[in-house]
PDB file of C-alpha atoms in Angstrom:
ATOM      1  CA  MET A   1      20.850  38.034 -42.628  1.00 51.00           C
ATOM      2  CA  THR A   2      17.372  37.521 -41.330  1.00 54.00           C
ATOM      3  CA  PRO A   3      17.421  36.889 -37.547  1.00 54.00           C
ATOM      4  CA  ARG A   4      16.207  33.506 -36.408  1.00 54.00           C
ATOM      5  CA  ARG A   5      12.710  33.484 -34.959  1.00 50.00           C
ATOM      6  CA  ARG A   6      12.479  32.465 -31.347  1.00 49.00           C
ATOM      7  CA  ARG A   7       9.975  29.831 -30.428  1.00 46.00           C
ATOM      8  CA  SER A   8       7.193  31.100 -28.243  1.00 43.00           C
ATOM      9  CA  SER A   9       7.696  29.875 -24.709  1.00 44.00           C
ATOM     10  CA  GLY A  10       3.963  29.834 -24.039  1.00 43.00           C
ATOM     11  CA  GLY A  11       4.579  30.629 -20.389  1.00 44.00           C
ATOM     12  CA  SER A  12       7.200  29.766 -17.829  1.00 44.00           C
ATOM     13  CA  ARG A  13       8.836  26.368 -17.759  1.00 44.00           C
ATOM     14  CA  ARG A  14       7.012  25.539 -14.546  1.00 46.00           C
ATOM     15  CA  GLN A  15       3.665  26.370 -16.193  1.00 45.00           C
ATOM     16  CA  GLN A  16       4.424  23.959 -19.050  1.00 51.00           C
ATOM     17  CA  ARG A  17       5.010  21.003 -16.736  1.00 65.00           C
ATOM     18  CA  SER A  18       2.645  18.053 -16.688  1.00 82.00           C
ATOM     19  CA  GLU A  19      -0.104  17.746 -14.099  1.00 90.00           C
ATOM     20  CA  ALA A  20       1.939  15.080 -12.286  1.00 91.00           C
ATOM     21  CA  ALA A  21       4.883  17.487 -12.088  1.00 92.00           C
ATOM     22  CA  ARG A  22       2.647  20.332 -10.912  1.00 92.00           C
ATOM     23  CA  LEU A  23       1.181  18.203  -8.103  1.00 93.00           C
ATOM     24  CA  THR A  24       4.643  16.962  -7.176  1.00 93.00           C
ATOM     25  CA  ASP A  25       5.767  20.597  -6.981  1.00 92.00           C
ATOM     26  CA  GLU A  26       3.040  21.195  -4.403  1.00 92.00           C
ATOM     27  CA  LEU A  27       4.353  18.310  -2.311  1.00 93.00           C
ATOM     28  CA  LEU A  28       7.916  19.595  -2.651  1.00 93.00           C
ATOM     29  CA  ASP A  29       6.720  23.026  -1.538  1.00 92.00           C
ATOM     30  CA  ALA A  30       5.069  21.318   1.459  1.00 91.00           C
ATOM     31  CA  GLY A  31       8.441  19.933   2.546  1.00 91.00           C
ATOM     32  CA  PHE A  32       8.539  16.491   0.929  1.00 93.00           C
ATOM     33  CA  THR A  33      11.452  15.276  -1.189  1.00 92.00           C
ATOM     34  CA  LYS A  34      11.316  13.515  -4.549  1.00 91.00           C
ATOM     35  CA  ASN A  35      12.516  10.375  -2.810  1.00 90.00           C
ATOM     36  CA  GLN A  36       9.570  10.567  -0.382  1.00 92.00           C
ATOM     37  CA  VAL A  37       7.130  11.194  -3.244  1.00 93.00           C
ATOM     38  CA  GLY A  38       8.506   8.045  -4.883  1.00 91.00           C
ATOM     39  CA  GLN A  39       7.950   6.100  -1.652  1.00 91.00           C
ATOM     40  CA  ILE A  40       4.374   7.375  -1.426  1.00 93.00           C
ATOM     41  CA  LEU A  41       3.680   6.257  -5.006  1.00 91.00           C
ATOM     42  CA  ASP A  42       5.643   3.010  -4.478  1.00 86.00           C
ATOM     43  CA  ARG A  43       7.846   3.931  -7.421  1.00 85.00           C
ATOM     44  CA  ASN A  44      11.549   4.610  -7.962  1.00 81.00           C
ATOM     45  CA  PRO A  45      12.439   8.285  -7.319  1.00 81.00           C
ATOM     46  CA  SER A  46      13.937   8.411 -10.814  1.00 83.00           C
ATOM     47  CA  LEU A  47      10.413   8.161 -12.216  1.00 86.00           C
ATOM     48  CA  VAL A  48       9.398  11.190 -10.164  1.00 90.00           C
ATOM     49  CA  SER A  49      12.223  13.147 -11.799  1.00 88.00           C
ATOM     50  CA  GLN A  50      10.847  12.121 -15.188  1.00 88.00           C
ATOM     51  CA  PHE A  51       7.580  13.904 -14.332  1.00 90.00           C
ATOM     52  CA  PHE A  52       9.617  17.066 -14.899  1.00 89.00           C
ATOM     53  CA  THR A  53      12.049  16.011 -17.633  1.00 88.00           C
ATOM     54  CA  LYS A  54       9.897  13.728 -19.799  1.00 86.00           C
ATOM     55  CA  ASN A  55       6.343  14.710 -18.814  1.00 84.00           C
ATOM     56  CA  LYS A  56       5.651  11.223 -17.462  1.00 85.00           C
ATOM     57  CA  GLY A  57       3.293  10.401 -14.601  1.00 87.00           C
ATOM     58  CA  ALA A  58      -0.175  10.550 -16.161  1.00 85.00           C
ATOM     59  CA  SER A  59      -1.122   7.332 -14.354  1.00 85.00           C
ATOM     60  CA  MET A  60      -0.071   8.905 -11.038  1.00 88.00           C
ATOM     61  CA  VAL A  61      -2.140  12.084 -11.241  1.00 91.00           C
ATOM     62  CA  GLU A  62      -5.173  10.816  -9.337  1.00 90.00           C
ATOM     63  CA  ALA A  63      -2.996   9.422  -6.551  1.00 91.00           C
ATOM     64  CA  LEU A  64      -0.918  12.601  -6.357  1.00 93.00           C
ATOM     65  CA  ARG A  65      -4.028  14.766  -6.241  1.00 92.00           C
ATOM     66  CA  ALA A  66      -5.440  12.723  -3.335  1.00 91.00           C
ATOM     67  CA  VAL A  67      -2.148  12.997  -1.437  1.00 92.00           C
ATOM     68  CA  VAL A  68      -1.947  16.760  -2.022  1.00 92.00           C
ATOM     69  CA  GLN A  69      -5.532  17.178  -0.783  1.00 90.00           C
ATOM     70  CA  GLU A  70      -4.756  15.098   2.318  1.00 87.00           C
ATOM     71  CA  VAL A  71      -1.668  17.173   3.124  1.00 89.00           C
ATOM     72  CA  GLN A  72      -3.398  20.485   2.499  1.00 88.00           C
ATOM     73  CA  ALA A  73      -6.344  19.400   4.651  1.00 85.00           C
ATOM     74  CA  GLY A  74      -3.999  18.813   7.579  1.00 83.00           C
ATOM     75  CA  GLY A  75      -4.222  15.026   7.448  1.00 80.00           C
ATOM     76  CA  PRO A  76      -1.471  12.534   8.298  1.00 82.00           C
ATOM     77  CA  ARG A  77       1.880  13.390   6.725  1.00 86.00           C
ATOM     78  CA  ASP A  78       3.700  10.146   7.486  1.00 89.00           C
ATOM     79  CA  ILE A  79       4.810   8.145   4.457  1.00 89.00           C
ATOM     80  CA  THR A  80       2.958   4.972   5.494  1.00 88.00           C
ATOM     81  CA  SER A  81      -0.444   6.681   5.661  1.00 86.00           C
ATOM     82  CA  LEU A  82       0.056   8.602   2.427  1.00 91.00           C
ATOM     83  CA  LYS A  83       1.311   5.482   0.660  1.00 89.00           C
ATOM     84  CA  ALA A  84      -1.859   3.640   1.713  1.00 87.00           C
ATOM     85  CA  LEU A  85      -3.921   6.545   0.408  1.00 89.00           C
ATOM     86  CA  ALA A  86      -2.194   6.521  -2.980  1.00 89.00           C
ATOM     87  CA  ALA A  87      -2.019   2.734  -3.397  1.00 84.00           C
ATOM     88  CA  GLY A  88      -5.414   2.183  -4.997  1.00 76.00           C
ATOM     89  CA  LEU A  89      -5.400   5.371  -7.048  1.00 85.00           C
ATOM     90  CA  VAL A  90      -2.361   4.768  -9.252  1.00 78.00           C
ATOM     91  CA  GLN A  91      -3.788   3.974 -12.681  1.00 70.00           C
ATOM     92  CA  PRO A  92      -2.415   0.995 -14.623  1.00 62.00           C
ATOM     93  CA  ARG A  93      -0.122   1.735 -17.546  1.00 61.00           C
ATOM     94  CA  LEU A  94      -1.636   0.907 -20.959  1.00 56.00           C
ATOM     95  CA  ASN A  95       0.196  -0.736 -23.818  1.00 54.00           C
ATOM     96  CA  ALA A  96       0.149   0.427 -27.457  1.00 55.00           C
ATOM     97  CA  ALA A  97      -3.083  -1.466 -28.071  1.00 53.00           C
ATOM     98  CA  GLY A  98      -4.818   0.328 -25.216  1.00 53.00           C
ATOM     99  CA  TYR A  99      -4.934  -2.652 -22.868  1.00 51.00           C
ATOM    100  CA  LYS A 100      -3.533  -2.799 -19.344  1.00 51.00           C
ATOM    101  CA  ALA A 101       0.212  -3.393 -19.563  1.00 51.00           C
ATOM    102  CA  ARG A 102       1.701  -6.267 -17.622  1.00 48.00           C
ATOM    103  CA  VAL A 103       3.932  -4.845 -14.907  1.00 46.00           C
ATOM    104  CA  ARG A 104       6.380  -7.041 -13.095  1.00 44.00           C
ATOM    105  CA  GLY A 105       5.876  -6.744  -9.354  1.00 47.00           C
ATOM    106  CA  LYS A 106       6.157  -8.701  -6.146  1.00 54.00           C
ATOM    107  CA  SER A 107       2.993 -10.349  -4.887  1.00 61.00           C
ATOM    108  CA  ARG A 108       4.812 -11.987  -1.997  1.00 66.00           C
ATOM    109  CA  GLN A 109       7.699 -10.801   0.164  1.00 75.00           C
ATOM    110  CA  ARG A 110       9.531 -12.269   3.137  1.00 79.00           C
ATOM    111  CA  ALA A 111      12.129 -10.474   5.278  1.00 80.00           C
ATOM    112  CA  GLU A 112      14.666 -11.713   7.784  1.00 78.00           C
ATOM    113  CA  LYS A 113      16.973  -9.906  10.175  1.00 79.00           C
ATOM    114  CA  THR A 114      20.380 -10.797  11.570  1.00 84.00           C
ATOM    115  CA  VAL A 115      20.333 -12.225  15.101  1.00 82.00           C
ATOM    116  CA  LYS A 116      22.665 -10.334  17.454  1.00 84.00           C
ATOM    117  CA  ASP A 117      24.089 -11.179  20.858  1.00 83.00           C
ATOM    118  CA  ASN A 118      24.031  -9.061  24.028  1.00 85.00           C
ATOM    119  CA  ARG A 119      26.962  -7.007  22.742  1.00 84.00           C
ATOM    120  CA  GLY A 120      25.171  -6.213  19.513  1.00 82.00           C
ATOM    121  CA  LYS A 121      27.357  -8.457  17.382  1.00 85.00           C
ATOM    122  CA  PRO A 122      25.914 -10.895  14.788  1.00 86.00           C
ATOM    123  CA  VAL A 123      25.493 -14.489  15.965  1.00 87.00           C
ATOM    124  CA  ILE A 124      27.466 -16.830  13.703  1.00 89.00           C
ATOM    125  CA  GLY A 125      26.068 -20.276  12.944  1.00 85.00           C
ATOM    126  CA  PRO A 126      27.908 -23.588  12.400  1.00 88.00           C
ATOM    127  CA  ASP A 127      28.158 -22.793   8.685  1.00 86.00           C
ATOM    128  CA  GLY A 128      30.155 -19.666   9.431  1.00 84.00           C
ATOM    129  CA  LYS A 129      27.357 -17.358   8.326  1.00 84.00           C
ATOM    130  CA  ALA A 130      25.312 -14.901  10.368  1.00 85.00           C
ATOM    131  CA  VAL A 131      22.145 -16.436  11.828  1.00 86.00           C
ATOM    132  CA  LYS A 132      18.953 -14.985  10.349  1.00 85.00           C
ATOM    133  CA  ALA A 133      15.516 -14.862  11.960  1.00 85.00           C
ATOM    134  CA  TRP A 134      12.136 -14.183  10.353  1.00 85.00           C
ATOM    135  CA  SER A 135      10.931 -10.607  10.805  1.00 85.00           C
ATOM    136  CA  SER A 136       8.014 -10.033   8.413  1.00 87.00           C
ATOM    137  CA  SER A 137       6.026 -11.391   5.475  1.00 88.00           C
ATOM    138  CA  LEU A 138       3.530  -9.923   3.036  1.00 89.00           C
ATOM    139  CA  ALA A 139       1.386 -11.315   0.240  1.00 89.00           C
ATOM    140  CA  ARG A 140      -1.299  -9.883  -2.035  1.00 88.00           C
ATOM    141  CA  ALA A 141      -4.094 -11.525  -3.964  1.00 88.00           C
ATOM    142  CA  GLY A 142      -6.425 -10.123  -6.607  1.00 86.00           C
ATOM    143  CA  ARG A 143      -9.874 -11.185  -7.693  1.00 85.00           C
ATOM    144  CA  GLN A 144      -8.809 -14.224  -9.750  1.00 83.00           C
ATOM    145  CA  HIS A 145      -6.336 -15.530  -7.180  1.00 83.00           C
ATOM    146  CA  ILE A 146      -8.895 -15.111  -4.385  1.00 88.00           C
ATOM    147  CA  ALA A 147     -11.409 -17.144  -6.411  1.00 84.00           C
ATOM    148  CA  SER A 148      -8.897 -19.986  -6.657  1.00 79.00           C
ATOM    149  CA  GLY A 149      -8.205 -20.066  -2.898  1.00 77.00           C
ATOM    150  CA  ALA A 150      -5.443 -17.435  -2.620  1.00 78.00           C
ATOM    151  CA  SER A 151      -2.744 -20.018  -1.923  1.00 85.00           C
ATOM    152  CA  ARG A 152       0.087 -17.473  -1.846  1.00 86.00           C
ATOM    153  CA  LEU A 153      -1.413 -15.910   1.298  1.00 92.00           C
ATOM    154  CA  ARG A 154      -1.135 -19.087   3.356  1.00 92.00           C
ATOM    155  CA  PRO A 155       2.677 -18.985   3.931  1.00 92.00           C
ATOM    156  CA  VAL A 156       2.351 -15.533   5.510  1.00 92.00           C
ATOM    157  CA  VAL A 157      -0.123 -16.889   8.056  1.00 94.00           C
ATOM    158  CA  GLU A 158       2.091 -19.890   8.731  1.00 93.00           C
ATOM    159  CA  ASP A 159       5.126 -17.647   9.299  1.00 92.00           C
ATOM    160  CA  ALA A 160       3.250 -15.641  11.917  1.00 92.00           C
ATOM    161  CA  ALA A 161       1.904 -18.732  13.671  1.00 94.00           C
ATOM    162  CA  ARG A 162       5.271 -20.513  13.693  1.00 92.00           C
ATOM    163  CA  HIS A 163       7.250 -17.574  15.063  1.00 91.00           C
ATOM    164  CA  GLY A 164       4.694 -15.988  17.399  1.00 91.00           C
ATOM    165  CA  GLY A 165       4.064 -13.060  15.083  1.00 91.00           C
ATOM    166  CA  ARG A 166       1.139 -10.741  14.518  1.00 90.00           C
ATOM    167  CA  ILE A 167      -1.119 -10.335  11.483  1.00 91.00           C
ATOM    168  CA  ALA A 168      -3.002  -7.460   9.876  1.00 88.00           C
ATOM    169  CA  PHE A 169      -4.868  -7.385   6.588  1.00 89.00           C
ATOM    170  CA  THR A 170      -6.383  -5.002   4.061  1.00 85.00           C
ATOM    171  CA  VAL A 171      -9.448  -5.947   2.053  1.00 88.00           C
ATOM    172  CA  ARG A 172     -10.869  -4.401  -1.069  1.00 87.00           C
ATOM    173  CA  ALA A 173     -14.570  -4.773  -1.791  1.00 89.00           C
ATOM    174  CA  ARG A 174     -17.551  -3.031  -3.297  1.00 88.00           C
ATOM    175  CA  LYS A 175     -18.090   0.453  -1.946  1.00 82.00           C
ATOM    176  CA  GLY A 176     -21.178   0.470   0.234  1.00 84.00           C
ATOM    177  CA  ALA A 177     -20.716  -3.137   1.335  1.00 88.00           C
ATOM    178  CA  PHE A 178     -18.809  -2.074   4.461  1.00 84.00           C
ATOM    179  CA  LYS A 179     -21.032  -1.585   7.498  1.00 82.00           C
ATOM    180  CA  HIS A 180     -18.837   0.877   9.396  1.00 72.00           C
ATOM    181  CA  ASP A 181     -17.477   4.365   8.758  1.00 66.00           C
ATOM    182  CA  SER A 182     -14.017   4.505   7.207  1.00 59.00           C
ATOM    183  CA  GLY A 183     -12.899   6.884   9.926  1.00 54.00           C
ATOM    184  CA  ARG A 184     -13.509   4.685  12.968  1.00 58.00           C
ATOM    185  CA  ARG A 185     -10.350   4.318  15.029  1.00 57.00           C
ATOM    186  CA  THR A 186     -10.378   0.532  15.395  1.00 58.00           C
ATOM    187  CA  ASP A 187     -10.608  -0.040  11.641  1.00 61.00           C
ATOM    188  CA  SER A 188      -8.918   1.714   8.724  1.00 56.00           C
ATOM    189  CA  PRO A 189      -7.168   4.408  10.786  1.00 50.00           C
ATOM    190  CA  GLY A 190      -6.069   7.266   8.578  1.00 48.00           C
ATOM    191  CA  LEU A 191      -8.645   6.598   5.849  1.00 47.00           C
ATOM    192  CA  ARG A 192     -11.352   9.205   5.545  1.00 45.00           C
ATOM    193  CA  ARG A 193     -14.839   9.083   4.151  1.00 41.00           C
ATOM    194  CA  ASN A 194     -15.166  10.626   0.655  1.00 36.00           C
ATOM    195  CA  VAL A 195     -11.376  10.730   0.230  1.00 35.00           C
ATOM    196  CA  ILE A 196     -10.589   7.203  -0.961  1.00 49.00           C
ATOM    197  CA  GLN A 197     -12.632   6.566  -4.085  1.00 50.00           C
ATOM    198  CA  ARG A 198     -11.826   3.784  -6.554  1.00 60.00           C
ATOM    199  CA  ARG A 199     -12.617   4.040 -10.235  1.00 67.00           C
ATOM    200  CA  ASP A 200     -14.200   0.573 -10.176  1.00 75.00           C
ATOM    201  CA  ASN A 201     -16.574   1.498  -7.318  1.00 82.00           C
ATOM    202  CA  THR A 202     -14.568  -0.378  -4.676  1.00 85.00           C
ATOM    203  CA  GLU A 203     -12.636   0.755  -1.631  1.00 81.00           C
ATOM    204  CA  GLU A 204     -10.118  -0.647   0.832  1.00 80.00           C
ATOM    205  CA  ARG A 205     -10.248  -1.108   4.586  1.00 81.00           C
ATOM    206  CA  ALA A 206      -7.362  -2.078   6.891  1.00 79.00           C
ATOM    207  CA  TYR A 207      -7.816  -4.146  10.035  1.00 82.00           C
ATOM    208  CA  ALA A 208      -5.536  -4.566  13.081  1.00 77.00           C
ATOM    209  CA  ASP A 209      -2.837  -2.536  11.360  1.00 61.00           C
ATOM    210  CA  ASN A 210      -2.399   0.263  13.917  1.00 54.00           C
ATOM    211  CA  ARG A 211      -1.463   2.368  10.892  1.00 47.00           C
ATOM    212  CA  GLY A 212      -2.529   5.632  12.461  1.00 44.00           C
ATOM    213  CA  GLY A 213      -0.055   5.403  15.332  1.00 44.00           C
ATOM    214  CA  PRO A 214      -0.330   4.424  19.000  1.00 41.00           C
ATOM    215  CA  GLY A 215      -3.898   4.121  20.210  1.00 41.00           C
ATOM    216  CA  SER A 216      -5.398   4.134  16.708  1.00 40.00           C
ATOM    217  CA  GLY A 217      -6.401   0.481  16.611  1.00 47.00           C
ATOM    218  CA  GLU A 218      -5.593  -3.146  17.304  1.00 54.00           C
ATOM    219  CA  GLU A 219      -1.915  -4.017  17.058  1.00 72.00           C
ATOM    220  CA  GLY A 220      -2.291  -7.170  15.025  1.00 82.00           C
ATOM    221  CA  PHE A 221      -4.133 -10.462  15.356  1.00 88.00           C
ATOM    222  CA  ASP A 222      -2.318 -13.266  17.144  1.00 90.00           C
ATOM    223  CA  GLY A 223      -0.673 -15.406  14.458  1.00 92.00           C
ATOM    224  CA  ALA A 224      -1.621 -18.768  15.974  1.00 94.00           C
ATOM    225  CA  ALA A 225      -5.254 -17.710  16.491  1.00 93.00           C
ATOM    226  CA  PHE A 226      -5.422 -16.387  12.934  1.00 94.00           C
ATOM    227  CA  LYS A 227      -4.042 -19.665  11.568  1.00 95.00           C
ATOM    228  CA  ALA A 228      -6.689 -21.594  13.514  1.00 95.00           C
ATOM    229  CA  MET A 229      -9.325 -19.414  11.859  1.00 94.00           C
ATOM    230  CA  VAL A 230      -7.821 -20.176   8.438  1.00 94.00           C
ATOM    231  CA  ASP A 231      -7.619 -23.916   9.208  1.00 94.00           C
ATOM    232  CA  ALA A 232     -11.311 -23.854  10.113  1.00 94.00           C
ATOM    233  CA  ALA A 233     -11.979 -22.436   6.632  1.00 92.00           C
ATOM    234  CA  GLY A 234     -10.188 -25.348   4.992  1.00 91.00           C
ATOM    235  CA  GLY A 235      -6.958 -23.395   4.551  1.00 91.00           C
ATOM    236  CA  ASP A 236      -8.628 -20.689   2.420  1.00 92.00           C
ATOM    237  CA  VAL A 237      -7.305 -17.368   3.812  1.00 93.00           C
ATOM    238  CA  SER A 238      -9.743 -15.213   1.844  1.00 92.00           C
ATOM    239  CA  ALA A 239     -12.718 -17.285   3.031  1.00 93.00           C
ATOM    240  CA  ALA A 240     -11.521 -16.986   6.630  1.00 94.00           C
ATOM    241  CA  VAL A 241     -11.137 -13.209   6.324  1.00 93.00           C
ATOM    242  CA  GLN A 242     -14.546 -12.868   4.708  1.00 93.00           C
ATOM    243  CA  LYS A 243     -16.161 -14.903   7.512  1.00 94.00           C
ATOM    244  CA  TRP A 244     -14.446 -12.719  10.147  1.00 92.00           C
ATOM    245  CA  LEU A 245     -15.720  -9.574   8.440  1.00 91.00           C
ATOM    246  CA  VAL A 246     -19.288 -10.880   8.377  1.00 93.00           C
ATOM    247  CA  ASP A 247     -19.207 -12.306  11.921  1.00 92.00           C
ATOM    248  CA  ASN A 248     -17.850  -9.016  13.300  1.00 88.00           C
ATOM    249  CA  ASP A 249     -20.424  -6.913  11.444  1.00 87.00           C
ATOM    250  CA  ARG A 250     -17.863  -5.226   9.212  1.00 87.00           C
ATOM    251  CA  ILE A 251     -19.283  -6.171   5.817  1.00 90.00           C
ATOM    252  CA  GLU A 252     -22.527  -7.337   4.227  1.00 90.00           C
ATOM    253  CA  ALA A 253     -22.856 -11.112   3.985  1.00 91.00           C
ATOM    254  CA  GLY A 254     -22.150 -12.466   0.524  1.00 90.00           C
ATOM    255  CA  THR A 255     -19.907  -9.576  -0.494  1.00 91.00           C
ATOM    256  CA  PRO A 256     -17.041 -10.874  -2.670  1.00 91.00           C
ATOM    257  CA  LEU A 257     -13.539  -9.638  -1.944  1.00 92.00           C
ATOM    258  CA  VAL A 258     -11.730  -8.286  -5.004  1.00 90.00           C
ATOM    259  CA  GLY A 259      -8.415  -7.665  -3.265  1.00 89.00           C
ATOM    260  CA  LEU A 260      -6.697  -8.934  -0.134  1.00 91.00           C
ATOM    261  CA  GLU A 261      -3.304  -8.179   1.412  1.00 89.00           C
ATOM    262  CA  ILE A 262      -1.993 -10.103   4.424  1.00 91.00           C
ATOM    263  CA  ARG A 263       0.877  -8.689   6.493  1.00 90.00           C
ATOM    264  CA  ALA A 264       2.703 -10.488   9.298  1.00 89.00           C
ATOM    265  CA  TRP A 265       5.508  -9.265  11.526  1.00 88.00           C
ATOM    266  CA  MET A 266       7.447 -10.115  14.644  1.00 86.00           C
ATOM    267  CA  PRO A 267       6.586  -7.707  17.479  1.00 81.00           C
ATOM    268  CA  ARG A 268       9.458  -5.743  18.955  1.00 71.00           C
ATOM    269  CA  GLU A 269      10.711  -6.931  22.295  1.00 65.00           C
ATOM    270  CA  ASN A 270      10.151  -4.446  25.098  1.00 51.00           C
TER     271      ASN A 270
END
C-alpha cells in the first residue's frame, strides 16, 4: 500500500500565523495578556484568540504595529495610553461588496455608582433599591453628526455641570492644522510626533485629560464653566470646542473637526 503523502508544513506553526497574530505574539512576549491586547484594541479578547485560530485581525494590523513600536521604544505601557494610540488605527471591516461594514457600537455611555455610607454599606432609597449617583459620561461624534450640531454631546456637558464634574475632550482634525507639538505636556500627553498617523491625513489631540499620569496636564475643565462656553455657542458643543481651540492658539482658524469625543467624570474625593 502506497504511504500517504504528508502535506508540507511550509515552516513552523508560529511562522504560518497571520501578521496580527505575529504582532500579538510580540506583545505577549513583552508581558501583556490576550485580555490586555483586547482592551488596547477595544475588542473582545475572544477576537484576539481568533488571530491565531482563524487568521483574523487584518484590520488590526496597523494598530498592533503602532502599539508594538511604542512598547519597544520604551513608551508608556499602561492600557489607557496604548488604547488611545490604537484607537484611530483600527481599520474598518469591509462587507462583501467592498464597502465599510456597519458595526454596532456605543456612541454615548453613562455610568453610575452605588452610594455608600460611612461604614461602606450601600445607601437604600425609599423604593428599597440602592441609591445610585452619576460617575461619568462619554459621547462621540463623527463628521456628519458634528455638521448637524452634535446633539448627543450636549448631555455629557450637562451631566458634568449639574454634578460638579470635570470635562476633557479629544478632537480629530486635518494633520498640520494643529499649532502645537503633539508631545507637549499640557496637551495630548502620551502622543508622539510621527507615531500617530491617520490614513485620511488627520490626527487626534486630547485636552485636559491628564492621560499621561500626574503632572502631565490639566485635570479636566470645570463642568459648569464648560457648559457656559457651550451655551455661548448656542448649545453647539463642537462649535464651542472649535472656538476654544482657535482662541487658545491650538488650531488654525477655520479648520473643520472631523471627530470629537467628550468625556466627563466626577472627581474623587480626597
